[in-house]
Amino acid sequence: MSTSLRRGHFYIGLTGSIEYLLNRRLRHPYFGKVGRLSGKVQFGEALVDAAKRELFEETGLTAQTWNLEEMYRKTRFREDGTPVQDVFFYKFFVTDFSGTMIDTTPYQENFWATKHDVFSKNEFDPYDDLDLDERDTPQDFKLVEACGDAEGY
């Protein structure tokens, strides 16, 4: 992968287009959904260490600089109102990716895509809360809460 600048959860390729590091889920629930990389924090593990470990385990990539930007709480409910998921995500802004990317694992397909492609092509089915903001600098930390439908539960 040739790039001129790698920043955040995306890189700016030689064409000047911003491309985001995303994955397509290859298991249920949410089979086929497209979103950001995620994973669990192990007992006693620092958040940044968990993020670094997950990036490497899921993609084979590493990154130099990590900035915690957001704690995001996502709850999902069945159509009848039954809660089925209540999770916290910690979003990091990272810079300077390196390594050889793992394209596919038993659980996901990793790829780079532009915001336009993700939201305009039928080959992508993004999660209901996927937000790809086009910026190349970190933002101040914030707390966010969101609710969504529990597709597949």
Coordinates of C-alpha atoms in Angstrom, one line a residue:
M1 CA 0.0 0.0 0.0
S2 CA 1.6 3.3 -1.1
T3 CA 0.5 6.4 0.7
S4 CA 1.7 9.9 1.0
L5 CA 0.2 10.5 4.5
R6 CA -1.3 8.2 7.1
R7 CA -3.4 9.9 9.8
G8 CA -6.2 9.0 12.1
H9 CA -8.4 6.1 11.2
F10 CA -7.7 6.8 7.6
Y11 CA -4.9 7.6 5.1
I12 CA -4.6 10.1 2.3
G13 CA -3.4 8.2 -0.7
L14 CA -1.4 9.4 -3.6
T15 CA -4.6 10.5 -5.4
G16 CA -5.4 12.8 -2.5
S17 CA -8.5 11.0 -1.5
I18 CA -9.1 10.2 2.2
E19 CA -9.5 6.5 2.7
Y20 CA -10.7 5.0 6.0
L21 CA -9.5 1.7 7.6
L22 CA -12.7 -0.3 8.0
N23 CA -13.9 -3.9 8.2
R24 CA -16.8 -6.0 7.0
R25 CA -18.1 -8.4 9.7
L26 CA -18.1 -12.1 8.6
R27 CA -20.1 -13.6 11.4
H28 CA -23.5 -13.1 13.1
P29 CA -24.9 -11.0 14.5
Y30 CA -24.5 -8.1 12.1
F31 CA -23.0 -10.3 9.3
G32 CA -21.9 -8.1 6.4
K33 CA -22.1 -4.8 8.3
V34 CA -19.2 -2.3 7.7
G35 CA -17.7 -0.3 10.5
R36 CA -14.5 0.5 12.4
L37 CA -12.2 -2.0 14.1
S38 CA -13.2 -2.9 17.6
G39 CA -12.4 -5.4 20.3
K40 CA -12.6 -6.1 24.0
V41 CA -10.4 -4.6 26.7
Q42 CA -8.8 -7.4 28.8
F43 CA -9.0 -7.3 32.6
G44 CA -6.3 -4.9 33.9
E45 CA -5.4 -3.7 30.4
A46 CA -5.0 0.0 29.7
L47 CA -7.3 1.4 27.0
V48 CA -4.5 2.4 24.6
D49 CA -2.8 -0.9 25.0
A50 CA -6.1 -2.7 24.1
A51 CA -6.5 -0.5 21.1
K52 CA -2.9 -1.2 19.9
R53 CA -3.3 -4.9 20.5
E54 CA -6.6 -5.0 18.6
L55 CA -5.3 -3.0 15.7
F56 CA -2.4 -5.5 15.3
E57 CA -4.3 -8.7 15.9
E58 CA -7.1 -7.7 13.5
T59 CA -5.1 -6.0 10.8
G60 CA -1.4 -6.7 11.2
L61 CA -0.8 -2.9 11.4
T62 CA 0.7 -0.7 14.0
A63 CA 0.5 3.0 14.6
Q64 CA 2.8 5.6 16.2
T65 CA 0.6 8.1 18.0
W66 CA -2.7 7.5 19.8
N67 CA -5.1 10.1 21.1
L68 CA -8.3 9.1 22.9
E69 CA -11.0 11.2 21.5
E70 CA -14.3 9.7 22.5
M71 CA -16.1 7.4 24.9
Y72 CA -19.2 6.2 23.0
R73 CA -22.0 4.3 24.6
K74 CA -24.2 2.3 22.2
T75 CA -27.4 0.6 23.3
R76 CA -29.5 -1.6 21.0
F77 CA -33.1 -2.8 21.4
R78 CA -35.3 -5.4 19.8
E79 CA -38.5 -4.2 18.0
D80 CA -40.5 -5.0 21.2
G81 CA -38.2 -2.7 23.2
T82 CA -36.2 -5.5 24.9
P83 CA -32.6 -4.3 25.4
V84 CA -30.0 -6.6 24.0
Q85 CA -26.7 -4.6 24.0
D86 CA -25.2 -1.9 26.1
V87 CA -21.5 -1.4 25.2
F88 CA -18.9 1.3 25.5
F89 CA -16.4 2.1 22.7
Y90 CA -13.3 4.2 23.1
K91 CA -12.4 5.9 19.9
F92 CA -8.8 6.8 19.2
F93 CA -7.2 9.1 16.6
V94 CA -4.0 7.4 15.5
T95 CA -1.2 8.5 13.2
D96 CA 1.5 6.8 11.1
F97 CA 0.3 3.3 10.3
S98 CA 2.8 0.7 9.3
G99 CA 3.0 -3.0 8.5
T100 CA 1.4 -5.3 6.1
M101 CA -2.4 -5.4 6.3
I102 CA -4.2 -8.7 6.9
D103 CA -7.0 -8.6 4.3
T104 CA -9.3 -11.3 5.7
T105 CA -9.7 -13.2 9.0
P106 CA -12.4 -15.8 9.9
Y107 CA -14.3 -12.9 11.5
Q108 CA -13.8 -9.9 9.2
E109 CA -12.6 -8.4 5.9
N110 CA -10.3 -5.4 6.3
F111 CA -10.1 -2.7 3.6
W112 CA -9.5 1.0 2.9
A113 CA -12.5 2.9 1.4
T114 CA -13.5 6.5 0.8
K115 CA -16.5 8.0 2.7
H116 CA -18.2 8.5 -0.7
D117 CA -17.8 4.8 -1.6
V118 CA -19.0 3.5 1.8
F119 CA -22.2 5.6 1.7
S120 CA -23.0 5.4 -2.0
K121 CA -22.2 1.9 -3.2
N122 CA -24.4 -1.1 -2.7
E123 CA -21.4 -3.3 -1.8
F124 CA -21.2 -1.6 1.6
D125 CA -23.8 -2.0 4.4
P126 CA -22.6 0.4 7.1
Y127 CA -23.6 0.2 10.8
D128 CA -26.4 2.7 11.6
D129 CA -24.0 4.8 13.6
L130 CA -20.9 4.8 11.3
D131 CA -19.7 8.4 11.0
L132 CA -16.6 9.2 8.9
D133 CA -15.6 12.8 9.5
E134 CA -13.0 14.1 7.1
R135 CA -10.3 15.7 9.2
D136 CA -6.7 15.0 9.8
T137 CA -6.1 16.3 13.3
P138 CA -7.4 15.0 16.7
Q139 CA -10.4 16.6 18.4
D140 CA -11.0 17.2 22.1
F141 CA -12.3 14.3 24.2
K142 CA -16.1 13.9 24.4
L143 CA -18.8 11.5 25.7
V144 CA -21.5 10.3 23.3
E145 CA -24.6 8.1 23.8
A146 CA -26.7 6.5 21.1
C147 CA -29.5 4.0 20.7
G148 CA -30.1 1.7 17.7
D149 CA -32.0 -1.3 16.4
A150 CA -30.8 -4.8 17.3
E151 CA -30.6 -6.3 13.8
G152 CA -29.9 -10.0 14.0
Y153 CA -30.9 -10.5 17.6

